[in-house]
Coordinates of C-alpha atoms in Angstrom, one line a residue:
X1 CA 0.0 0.0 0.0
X2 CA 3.2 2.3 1.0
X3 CA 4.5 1.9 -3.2
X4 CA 1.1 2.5 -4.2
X5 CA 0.6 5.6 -2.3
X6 CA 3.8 6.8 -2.9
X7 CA 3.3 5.9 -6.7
X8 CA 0.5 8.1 -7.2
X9 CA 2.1 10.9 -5.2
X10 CA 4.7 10.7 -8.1
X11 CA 2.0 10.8 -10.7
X12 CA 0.2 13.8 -9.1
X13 CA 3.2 15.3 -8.6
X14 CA 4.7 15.0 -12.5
X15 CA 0.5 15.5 -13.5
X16 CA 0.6 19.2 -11.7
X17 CA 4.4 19.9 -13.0
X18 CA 3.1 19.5 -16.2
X19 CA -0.3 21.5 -15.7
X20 CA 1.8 24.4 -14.2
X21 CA 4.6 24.5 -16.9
X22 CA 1.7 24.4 -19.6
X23 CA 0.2 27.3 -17.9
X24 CA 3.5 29.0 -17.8
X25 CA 4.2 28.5 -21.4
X26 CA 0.8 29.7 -22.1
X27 CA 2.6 32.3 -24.1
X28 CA 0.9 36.0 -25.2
X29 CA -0.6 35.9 -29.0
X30 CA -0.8 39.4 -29.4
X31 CA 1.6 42.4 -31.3
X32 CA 2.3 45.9 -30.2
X33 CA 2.0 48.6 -32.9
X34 CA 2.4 52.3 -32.3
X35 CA -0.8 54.4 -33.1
X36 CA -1.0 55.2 -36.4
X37 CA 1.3 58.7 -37.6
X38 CA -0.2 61.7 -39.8
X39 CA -3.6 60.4 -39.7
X40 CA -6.4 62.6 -38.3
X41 CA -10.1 62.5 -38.5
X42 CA -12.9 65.2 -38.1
X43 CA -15.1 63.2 -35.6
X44 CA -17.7 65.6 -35.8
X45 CA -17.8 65.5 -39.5
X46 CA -18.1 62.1 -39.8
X47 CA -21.0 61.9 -37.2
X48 CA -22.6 64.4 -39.4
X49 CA -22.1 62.0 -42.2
X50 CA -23.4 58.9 -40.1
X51 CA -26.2 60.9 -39.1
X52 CA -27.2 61.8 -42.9
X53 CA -27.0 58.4 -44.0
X54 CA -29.1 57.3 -40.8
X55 CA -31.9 59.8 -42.4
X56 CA -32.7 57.3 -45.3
X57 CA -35.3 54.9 -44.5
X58 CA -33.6 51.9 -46.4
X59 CA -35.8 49.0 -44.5
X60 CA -35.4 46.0 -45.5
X61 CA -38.1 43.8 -46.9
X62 CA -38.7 40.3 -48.2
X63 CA -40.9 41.4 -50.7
X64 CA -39.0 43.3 -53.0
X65 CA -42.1 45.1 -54.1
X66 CA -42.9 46.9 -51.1
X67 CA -39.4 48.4 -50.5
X68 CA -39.2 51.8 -50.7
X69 CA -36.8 52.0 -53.8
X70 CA -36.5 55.9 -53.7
X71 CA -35.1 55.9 -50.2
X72 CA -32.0 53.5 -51.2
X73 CA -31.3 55.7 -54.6
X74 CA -31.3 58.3 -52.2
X75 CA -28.9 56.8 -50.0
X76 CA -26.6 56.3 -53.3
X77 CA -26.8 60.6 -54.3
X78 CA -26.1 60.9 -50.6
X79 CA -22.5 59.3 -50.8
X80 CA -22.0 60.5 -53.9
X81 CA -22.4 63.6 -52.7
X82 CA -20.2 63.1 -49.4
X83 CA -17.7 61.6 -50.7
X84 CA -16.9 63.7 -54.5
X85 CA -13.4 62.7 -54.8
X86 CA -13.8 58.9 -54.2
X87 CA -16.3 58.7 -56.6
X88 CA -13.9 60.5 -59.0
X89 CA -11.3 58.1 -58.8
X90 CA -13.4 54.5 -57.9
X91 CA -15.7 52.7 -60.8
X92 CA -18.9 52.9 -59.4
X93 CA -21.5 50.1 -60.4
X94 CA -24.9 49.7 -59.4
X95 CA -26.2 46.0 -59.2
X96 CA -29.9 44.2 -59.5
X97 CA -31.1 47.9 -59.1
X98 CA -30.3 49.0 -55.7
X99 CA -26.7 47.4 -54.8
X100 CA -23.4 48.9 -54.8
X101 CA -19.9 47.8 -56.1
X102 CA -17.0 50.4 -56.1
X103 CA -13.4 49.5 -57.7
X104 CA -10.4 51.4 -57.0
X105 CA -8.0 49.8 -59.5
X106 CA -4.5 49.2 -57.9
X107 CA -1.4 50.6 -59.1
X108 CA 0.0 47.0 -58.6
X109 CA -1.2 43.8 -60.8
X110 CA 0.3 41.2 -59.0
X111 CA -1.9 42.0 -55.4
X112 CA -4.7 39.7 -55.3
X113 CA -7.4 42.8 -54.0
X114 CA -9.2 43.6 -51.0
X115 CA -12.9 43.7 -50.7
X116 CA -14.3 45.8 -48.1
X117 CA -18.0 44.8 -47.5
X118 CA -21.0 46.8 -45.6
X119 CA -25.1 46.8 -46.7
X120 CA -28.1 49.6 -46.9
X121 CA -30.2 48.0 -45.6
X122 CA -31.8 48.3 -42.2
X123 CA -34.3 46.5 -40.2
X124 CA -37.7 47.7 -39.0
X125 CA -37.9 50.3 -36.4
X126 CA -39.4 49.3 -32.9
X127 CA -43.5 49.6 -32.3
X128 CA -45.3 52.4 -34.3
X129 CA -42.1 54.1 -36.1
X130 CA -39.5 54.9 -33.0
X131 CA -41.7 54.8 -29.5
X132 CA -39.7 54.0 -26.7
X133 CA -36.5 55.7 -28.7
X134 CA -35.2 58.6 -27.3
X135 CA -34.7 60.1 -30.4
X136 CA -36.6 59.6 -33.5
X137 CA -35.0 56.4 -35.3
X138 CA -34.7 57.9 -38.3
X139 CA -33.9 61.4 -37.6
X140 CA -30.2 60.9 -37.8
X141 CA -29.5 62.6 -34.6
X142 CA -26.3 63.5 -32.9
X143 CA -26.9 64.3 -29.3
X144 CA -25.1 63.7 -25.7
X145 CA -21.6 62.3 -27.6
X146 CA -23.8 60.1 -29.5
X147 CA -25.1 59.6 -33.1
X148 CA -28.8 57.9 -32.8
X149 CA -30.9 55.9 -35.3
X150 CA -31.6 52.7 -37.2
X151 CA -28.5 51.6 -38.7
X152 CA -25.9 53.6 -36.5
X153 CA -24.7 49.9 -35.4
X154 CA -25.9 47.7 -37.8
X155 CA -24.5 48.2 -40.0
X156 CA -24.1 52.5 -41.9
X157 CA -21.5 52.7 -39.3
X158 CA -19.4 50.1 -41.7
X159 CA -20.9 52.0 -44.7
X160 CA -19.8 55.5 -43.5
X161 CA -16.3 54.3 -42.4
X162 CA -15.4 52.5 -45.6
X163 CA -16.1 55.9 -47.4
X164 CA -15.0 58.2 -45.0
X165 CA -11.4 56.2 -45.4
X166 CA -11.4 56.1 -49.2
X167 CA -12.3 59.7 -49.4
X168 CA -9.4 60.3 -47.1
X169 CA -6.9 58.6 -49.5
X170 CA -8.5 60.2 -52.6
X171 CA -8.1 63.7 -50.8
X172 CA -4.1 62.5 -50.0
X173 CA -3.5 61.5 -53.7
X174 CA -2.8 58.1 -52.4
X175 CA -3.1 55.3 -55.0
X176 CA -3.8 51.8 -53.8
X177 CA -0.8 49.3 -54.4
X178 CA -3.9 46.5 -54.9
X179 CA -7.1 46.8 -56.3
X180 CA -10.0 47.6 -53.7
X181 CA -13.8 46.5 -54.1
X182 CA -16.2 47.9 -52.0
X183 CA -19.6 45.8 -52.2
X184 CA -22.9 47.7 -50.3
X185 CA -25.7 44.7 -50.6
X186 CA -29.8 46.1 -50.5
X187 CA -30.8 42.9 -48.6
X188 CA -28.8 41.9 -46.0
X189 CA -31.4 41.8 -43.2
X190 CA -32.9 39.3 -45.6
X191 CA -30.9 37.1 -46.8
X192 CA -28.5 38.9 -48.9
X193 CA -29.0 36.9 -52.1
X194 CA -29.9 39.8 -54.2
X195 CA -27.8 42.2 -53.1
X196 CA -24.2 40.8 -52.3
X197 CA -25.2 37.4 -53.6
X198 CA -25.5 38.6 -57.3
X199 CA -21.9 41.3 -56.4
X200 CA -20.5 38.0 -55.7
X201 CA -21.8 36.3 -58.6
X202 CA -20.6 39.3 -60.9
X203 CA -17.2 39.2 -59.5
X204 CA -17.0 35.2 -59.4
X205 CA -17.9 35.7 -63.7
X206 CA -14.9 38.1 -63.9
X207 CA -12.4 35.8 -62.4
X208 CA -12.1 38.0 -59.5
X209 CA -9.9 36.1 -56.7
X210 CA -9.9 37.9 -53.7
X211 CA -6.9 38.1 -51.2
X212 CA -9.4 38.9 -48.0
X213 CA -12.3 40.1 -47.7
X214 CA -13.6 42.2 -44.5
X215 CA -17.2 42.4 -43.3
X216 CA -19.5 42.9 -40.3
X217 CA -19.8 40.6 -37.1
X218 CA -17.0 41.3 -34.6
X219 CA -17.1 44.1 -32.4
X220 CA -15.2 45.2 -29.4
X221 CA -16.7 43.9 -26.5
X222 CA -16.1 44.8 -23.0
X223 CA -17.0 43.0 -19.7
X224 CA -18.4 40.1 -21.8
X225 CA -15.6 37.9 -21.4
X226 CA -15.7 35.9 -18.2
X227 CA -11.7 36.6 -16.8
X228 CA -10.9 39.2 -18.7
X229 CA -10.9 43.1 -18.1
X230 CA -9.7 44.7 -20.8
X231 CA -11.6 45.3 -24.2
X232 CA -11.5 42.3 -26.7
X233 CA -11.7 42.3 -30.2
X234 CA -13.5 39.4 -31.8
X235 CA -12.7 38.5 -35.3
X236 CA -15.3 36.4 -36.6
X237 CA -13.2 33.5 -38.9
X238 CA -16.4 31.8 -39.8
X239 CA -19.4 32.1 -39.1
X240 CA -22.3 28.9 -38.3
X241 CA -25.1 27.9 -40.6
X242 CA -28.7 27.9 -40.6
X243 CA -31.3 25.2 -40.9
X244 CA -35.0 25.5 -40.1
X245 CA -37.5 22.5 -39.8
X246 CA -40.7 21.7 -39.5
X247 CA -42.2 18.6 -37.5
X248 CA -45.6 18.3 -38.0
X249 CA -48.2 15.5 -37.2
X250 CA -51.7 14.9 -38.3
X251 CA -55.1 12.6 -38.2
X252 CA -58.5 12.5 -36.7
X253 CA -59.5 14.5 -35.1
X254 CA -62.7 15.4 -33.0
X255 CA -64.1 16.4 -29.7
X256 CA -62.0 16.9 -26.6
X257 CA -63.7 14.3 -24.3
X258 CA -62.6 11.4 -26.2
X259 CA -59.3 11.7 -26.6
X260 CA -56.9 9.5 -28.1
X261 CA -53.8 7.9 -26.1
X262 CA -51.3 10.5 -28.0
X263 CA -52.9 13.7 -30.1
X264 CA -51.4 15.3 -32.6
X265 CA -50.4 18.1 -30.1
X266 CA -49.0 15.9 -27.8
X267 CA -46.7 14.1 -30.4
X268 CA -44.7 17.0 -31.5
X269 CA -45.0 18.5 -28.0
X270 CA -43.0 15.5 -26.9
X271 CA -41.0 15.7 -30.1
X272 CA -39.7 19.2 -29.3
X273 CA -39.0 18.0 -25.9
X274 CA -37.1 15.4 -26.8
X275 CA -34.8 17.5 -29.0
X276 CA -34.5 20.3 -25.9
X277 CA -33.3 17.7 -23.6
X278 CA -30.9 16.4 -26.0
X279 CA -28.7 19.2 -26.8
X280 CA -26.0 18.7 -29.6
X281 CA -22.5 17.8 -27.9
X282 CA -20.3 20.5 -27.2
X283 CA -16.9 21.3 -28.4
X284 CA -13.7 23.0 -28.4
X285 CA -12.3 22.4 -31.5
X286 CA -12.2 24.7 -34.5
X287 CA -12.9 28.3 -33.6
X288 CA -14.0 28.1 -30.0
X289 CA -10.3 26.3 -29.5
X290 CA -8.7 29.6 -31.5
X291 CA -10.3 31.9 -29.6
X292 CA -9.2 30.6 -26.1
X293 CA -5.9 30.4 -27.4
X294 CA -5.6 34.0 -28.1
X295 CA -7.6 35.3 -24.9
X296 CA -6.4 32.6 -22.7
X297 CA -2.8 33.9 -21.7
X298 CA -4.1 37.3 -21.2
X299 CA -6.5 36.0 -18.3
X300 CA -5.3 35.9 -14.9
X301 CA -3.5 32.8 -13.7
X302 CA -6.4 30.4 -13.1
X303 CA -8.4 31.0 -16.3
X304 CA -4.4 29.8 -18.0
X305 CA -4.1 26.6 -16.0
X306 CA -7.7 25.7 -17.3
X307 CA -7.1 26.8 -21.1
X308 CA -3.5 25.8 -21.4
X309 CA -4.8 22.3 -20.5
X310 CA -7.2 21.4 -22.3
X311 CA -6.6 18.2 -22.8
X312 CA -7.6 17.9 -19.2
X313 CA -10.0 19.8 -18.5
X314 CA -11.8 19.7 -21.6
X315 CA -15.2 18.9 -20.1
X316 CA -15.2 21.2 -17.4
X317 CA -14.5 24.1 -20.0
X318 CA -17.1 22.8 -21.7
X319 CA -19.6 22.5 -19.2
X320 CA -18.8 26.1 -17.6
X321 CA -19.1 27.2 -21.4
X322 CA -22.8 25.5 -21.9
X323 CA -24.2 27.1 -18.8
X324 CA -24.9 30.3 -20.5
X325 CA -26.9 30.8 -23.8
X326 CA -23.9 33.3 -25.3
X327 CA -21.2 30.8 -24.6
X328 CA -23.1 27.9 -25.1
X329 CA -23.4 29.1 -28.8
X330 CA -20.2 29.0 -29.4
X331 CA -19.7 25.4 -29.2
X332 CA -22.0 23.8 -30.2
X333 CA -24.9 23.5 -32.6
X334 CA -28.4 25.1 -31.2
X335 CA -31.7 24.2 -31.1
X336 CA -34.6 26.4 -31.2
X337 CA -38.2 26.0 -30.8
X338 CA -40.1 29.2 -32.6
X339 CA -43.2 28.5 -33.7
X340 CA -46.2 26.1 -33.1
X341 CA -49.2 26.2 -34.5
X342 CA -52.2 23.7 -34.0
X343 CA -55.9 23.5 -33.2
X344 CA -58.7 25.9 -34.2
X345 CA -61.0 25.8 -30.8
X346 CA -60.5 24.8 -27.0
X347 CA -62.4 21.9 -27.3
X348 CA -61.3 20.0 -30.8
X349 CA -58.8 17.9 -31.4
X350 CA -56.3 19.6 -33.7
X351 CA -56.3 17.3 -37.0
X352 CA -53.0 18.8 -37.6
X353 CA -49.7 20.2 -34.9
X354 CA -46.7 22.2 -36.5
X355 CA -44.0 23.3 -34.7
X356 CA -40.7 25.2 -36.4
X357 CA -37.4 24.3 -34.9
X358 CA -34.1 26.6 -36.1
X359 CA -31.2 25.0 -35.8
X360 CA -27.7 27.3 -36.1
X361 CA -25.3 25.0 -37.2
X362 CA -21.3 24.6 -36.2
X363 CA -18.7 24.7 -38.8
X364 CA -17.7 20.7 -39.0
X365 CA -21.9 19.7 -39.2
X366 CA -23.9 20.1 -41.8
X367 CA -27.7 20.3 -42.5
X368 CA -28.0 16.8 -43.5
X369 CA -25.9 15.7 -40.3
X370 CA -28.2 17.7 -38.4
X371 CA -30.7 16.4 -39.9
X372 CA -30.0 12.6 -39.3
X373 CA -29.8 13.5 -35.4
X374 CA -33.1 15.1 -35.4
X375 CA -34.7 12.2 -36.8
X376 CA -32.8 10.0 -34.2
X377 CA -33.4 11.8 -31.1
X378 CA -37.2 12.3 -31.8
X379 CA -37.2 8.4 -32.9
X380 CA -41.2 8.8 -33.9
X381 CA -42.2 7.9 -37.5
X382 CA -45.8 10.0 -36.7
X383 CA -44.0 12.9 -36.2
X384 CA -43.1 14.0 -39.9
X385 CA -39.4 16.4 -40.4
X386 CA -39.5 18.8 -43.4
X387 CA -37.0 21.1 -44.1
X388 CA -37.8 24.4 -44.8
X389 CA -35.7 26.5 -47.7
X390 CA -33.2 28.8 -47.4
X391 CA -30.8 26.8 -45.4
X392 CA -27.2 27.6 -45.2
X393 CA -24.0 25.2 -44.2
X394 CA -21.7 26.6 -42.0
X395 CA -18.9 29.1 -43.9
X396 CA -15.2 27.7 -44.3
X397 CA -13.0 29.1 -41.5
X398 CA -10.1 31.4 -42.1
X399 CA -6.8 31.3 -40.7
X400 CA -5.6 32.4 -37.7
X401 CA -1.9 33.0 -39.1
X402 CA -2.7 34.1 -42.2
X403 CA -0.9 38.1 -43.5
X404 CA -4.6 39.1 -42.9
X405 CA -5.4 38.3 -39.9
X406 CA -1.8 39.2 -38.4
X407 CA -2.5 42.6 -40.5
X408 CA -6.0 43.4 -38.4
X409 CA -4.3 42.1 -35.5
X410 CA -1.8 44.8 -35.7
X411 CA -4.6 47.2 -36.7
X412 CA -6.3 46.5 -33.5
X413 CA -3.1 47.1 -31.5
X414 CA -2.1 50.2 -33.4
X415 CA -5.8 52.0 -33.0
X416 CA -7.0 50.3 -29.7
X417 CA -3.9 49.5 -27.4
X418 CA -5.5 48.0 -24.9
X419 CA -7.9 45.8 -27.1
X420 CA -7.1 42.2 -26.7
X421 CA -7.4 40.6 -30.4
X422 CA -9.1 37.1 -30.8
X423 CA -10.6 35.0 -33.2
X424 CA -14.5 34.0 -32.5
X425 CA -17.0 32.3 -34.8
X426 CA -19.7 34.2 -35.4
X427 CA -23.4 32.8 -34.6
X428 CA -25.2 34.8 -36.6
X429 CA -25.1 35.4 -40.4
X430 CA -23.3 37.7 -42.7
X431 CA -23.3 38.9 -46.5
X432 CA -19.7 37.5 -46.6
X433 CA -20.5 33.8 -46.8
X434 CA -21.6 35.0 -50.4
X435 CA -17.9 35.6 -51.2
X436 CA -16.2 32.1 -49.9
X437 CA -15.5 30.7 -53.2
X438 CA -13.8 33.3 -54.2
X439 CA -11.7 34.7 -51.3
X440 CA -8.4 33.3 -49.8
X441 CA -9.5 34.8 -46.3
X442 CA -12.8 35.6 -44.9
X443 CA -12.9 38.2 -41.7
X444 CA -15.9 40.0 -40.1
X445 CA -14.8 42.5 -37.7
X446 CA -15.7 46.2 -37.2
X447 CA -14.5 47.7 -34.6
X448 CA -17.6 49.1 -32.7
X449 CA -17.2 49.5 -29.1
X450 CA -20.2 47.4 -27.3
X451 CA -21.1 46.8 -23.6
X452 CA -23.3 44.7 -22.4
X453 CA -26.4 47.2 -22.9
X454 CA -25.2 47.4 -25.9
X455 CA -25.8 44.5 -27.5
X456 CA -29.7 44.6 -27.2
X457 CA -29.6 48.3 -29.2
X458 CA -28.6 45.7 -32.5
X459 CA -32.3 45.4 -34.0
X460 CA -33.4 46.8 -31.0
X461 CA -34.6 50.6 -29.2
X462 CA -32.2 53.5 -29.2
X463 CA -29.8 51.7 -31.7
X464 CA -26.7 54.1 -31.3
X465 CA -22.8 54.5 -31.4
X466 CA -20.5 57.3 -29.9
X467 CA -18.7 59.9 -31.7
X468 CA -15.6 59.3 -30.7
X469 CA -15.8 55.2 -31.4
X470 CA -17.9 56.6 -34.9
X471 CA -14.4 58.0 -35.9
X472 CA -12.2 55.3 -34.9
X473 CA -13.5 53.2 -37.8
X474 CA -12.3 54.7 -41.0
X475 CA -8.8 55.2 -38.9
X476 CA -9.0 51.5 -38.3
X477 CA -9.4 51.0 -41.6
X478 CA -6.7 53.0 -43.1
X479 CA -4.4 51.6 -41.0
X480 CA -5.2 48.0 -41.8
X481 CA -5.0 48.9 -45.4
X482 CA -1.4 49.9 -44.5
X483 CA -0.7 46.7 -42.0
X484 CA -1.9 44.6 -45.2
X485 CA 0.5 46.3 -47.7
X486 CA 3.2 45.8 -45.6
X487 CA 3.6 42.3 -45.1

């Protein structure tokens, strides 16, 4: 008993040696670069310009009939007449009758360009136009360091400080050493398949192959990762896919006080059940395992022993990770009960029960994968699974030591020092999935600065974005420009 105890004293002893030296050699991820030289912006200006573009209604619709085509040509005279001397120097195309593709042509022929992505479009505004906003949504106010209105985060913002940087360059007389594309989609809120679907399409027929392309869907958040004080900057390097289902079942029906053993109700009741207590596994592979290598060694020394050992603590992560809907997202596939619709009175037996399930799916799955396990876990052949259109597999996912992302990473660091830089997979959707068959590198990150009250403004009340952070994007952008040439 004496060897055996002192045996595993050994092993516990070697097993926390090696913990603690992985935790030490949990080395930093992230560059230093000096603030950007000889580059100043006119913060007030450019919140003037948000706040103009912020006038146009350009709300998005799925109809394309009942959008309001005036207010998105008046969007395009509005940069036109912002920003005169980019649109002297870039080809401007419009596309399917409301889109927008710019080219700056490069000065040299061997660059593989850089497409720089934003989109018109806006969703509705809250309730009867605006109530519960403090200022109108719409009105394109600046007021108490702020500039207010639909669009101000998602996603004008990108659209202003995309133009505000090339009208910079064209004021400078500075040529681009490779070609730039600028692609504004109409329909982004929607689906983004006539808008940036057909710029990608167009560009795809040219033979276009894109070195990077940079969109929407990382932002600087603070306070929203667990261990870590300081500001981090998520760059999304893929982003999951989308699947929607129906399961419906159906028969007899007829009155309430002679019920059947299982109704039609009950069966995809206990078919959405089933699927809710069944999660999809969690995992730290792929993006979630990028990310916590990047953030991990900035965290304080308890949060390193966990990430820098992964291989040990793998299910605890994971289990801390799944107790919250944000981080729960992140590594796994979800499951989501919308919609269910059955019965016509209180006292019939619905012939027919529907209920809609949305499933976001995570980059190694796919919708027929997904698929397969929904039909498993319910395990009911009267409960019938239909997939509903417009579903999306999850994106590709870029590299984490590609030029590019080294190039925004020293971006980050040159315009927001204390900004920790990580890579993050995006739950949502973006228009840049349109352009992976075309691009080397796909990143969505602009560098808005959002709390945690922030976050509900997206698509939400009082939608809004400070002056100061309003000006920090086209000096972001610049810079990156710069970063990128000079790899």
């Amino acid at each position: 008993m004496k060897r055996i105890a002192k045996g595993l004293i050994v092993v516990m002893c070697i097993l926390l040696l090696i913990i603690f030296t992985k935790a030490l050699l949990f080395s930093s991820k992230q560059v230093s670069v000096k603030g950007p030289e000889n580059l100043v912006v006119d913060k007030f200006l450019v919140a003037r310009h948000l706040a103009g573009a912020l006038a146009c209604r350009t709300i998005s619709s799925e109809d394309e009939s009942r959008l309001d085509r005036g207010a998105f040509l008046e969007l395009h005279r509005y940069l036109e007449r912002t920003y005169p001397r980019a649109h002297r120097v870039m080809k401007k195309e419009v596309i399917n009758g409301l889109s927008l593709l710019y080219t700056w042509q490069g000065t040299d022929p061997s660059l593989k360009p850089l497409l720089l992505m934003s989109h018109l479009d806006v969703v509705p505004a809250e309730k009867s136009d605006g109530e519960g906003w403090t200022h109108p949504p719409f009105s394109g106010t600046v007021a108490g360091g702020y500039i207010w209105g639909r669009g101000a985060l998602d996603v004008k913002n990108g659209l202003i400080g995309i133009m505000e940087a090339m009208e910079m360059m064209a004021v400078k007389g500075i040529s681009p050493a490779r070609t730039f594309y600028l692609a504004f989609g109409h329909d982004e809120e929607v689906g983004g398949d006539r808008g940036n679907g057909k710029i990608a399409e167009l560009l795809k027929e040219r033979g276009i192959r894109l070195a990077c392309v940079i969109d929407e869907g990382g932002y600087i958040v603070d306070g929203m990762i667990p261990g870590v004080s300081a500001p981090v900057a998520l760059i999304g390097i893929a982003e999951k896919g989308y699947l929607s289902v129906e399961l419906s079942a159906q028969g007899a029906g007829g009155h309430s006080s002679m019920p059947p053993e299982n109704t039609n109700v009950g069966k995809v009741a206990r078919a959405v059940y089933r699927l809710e207590k069944n999660p999809f596994p969690g995992t730290l592979d792929g993006p979630a395992r990028d990310m916590f290598e990047f953030v991990g060694p900035e965290m304080p020394f308890a949060y390193r022993i966990l990430f820098a050992n992964t291989w040990l603590f793998k299910p605890l992560i994971g289990m801390v990770l799944s107790g919250a809907p944000s981080t729960a997202a992140m590594i796994r596939t979800t499951t989501a009960a919308t919609m269910f619709h059955a019965g016509t009175m209180e006292n019939v037996l619905a012939q027919k029960a529907v209920a809609t399930i949305n499933f976001r799916i995570l980059p190694g799955e796919t919708a027929g994968s997904v698929i397969d396990r929904v039909r498993r876990v319910i395990d009911d052949d009267n409960v019938i699974i239909t997939e509903l259109k417009h579903s999306q597999e999850p994106s590709p996912v870029s590299a984490v030591n590609a030029g590019e992302f080294t190039a925004l990473q020293r971006a980050i660091s040159a315009v927001f020092p204390r900004a920790i830089a990580a890579p993050y997979l995006v739950v949502g959707a973006t228009d840049s999935r349109h352009y992976s068959g075309i691009a080397d590198q796909v990143y969505r990150f602009l560098p808005a600065r959002l709390g945690k009250d922030d976050m509900k403004r997206i698509h939400g009340v009082n939608e809004r974005i400070s002056v100061d952070n309003m000006a920090e994007i086209p000096l972001f952008i610049l810079t990156f420009i710069k970063e990128l040439d000079r790899r």
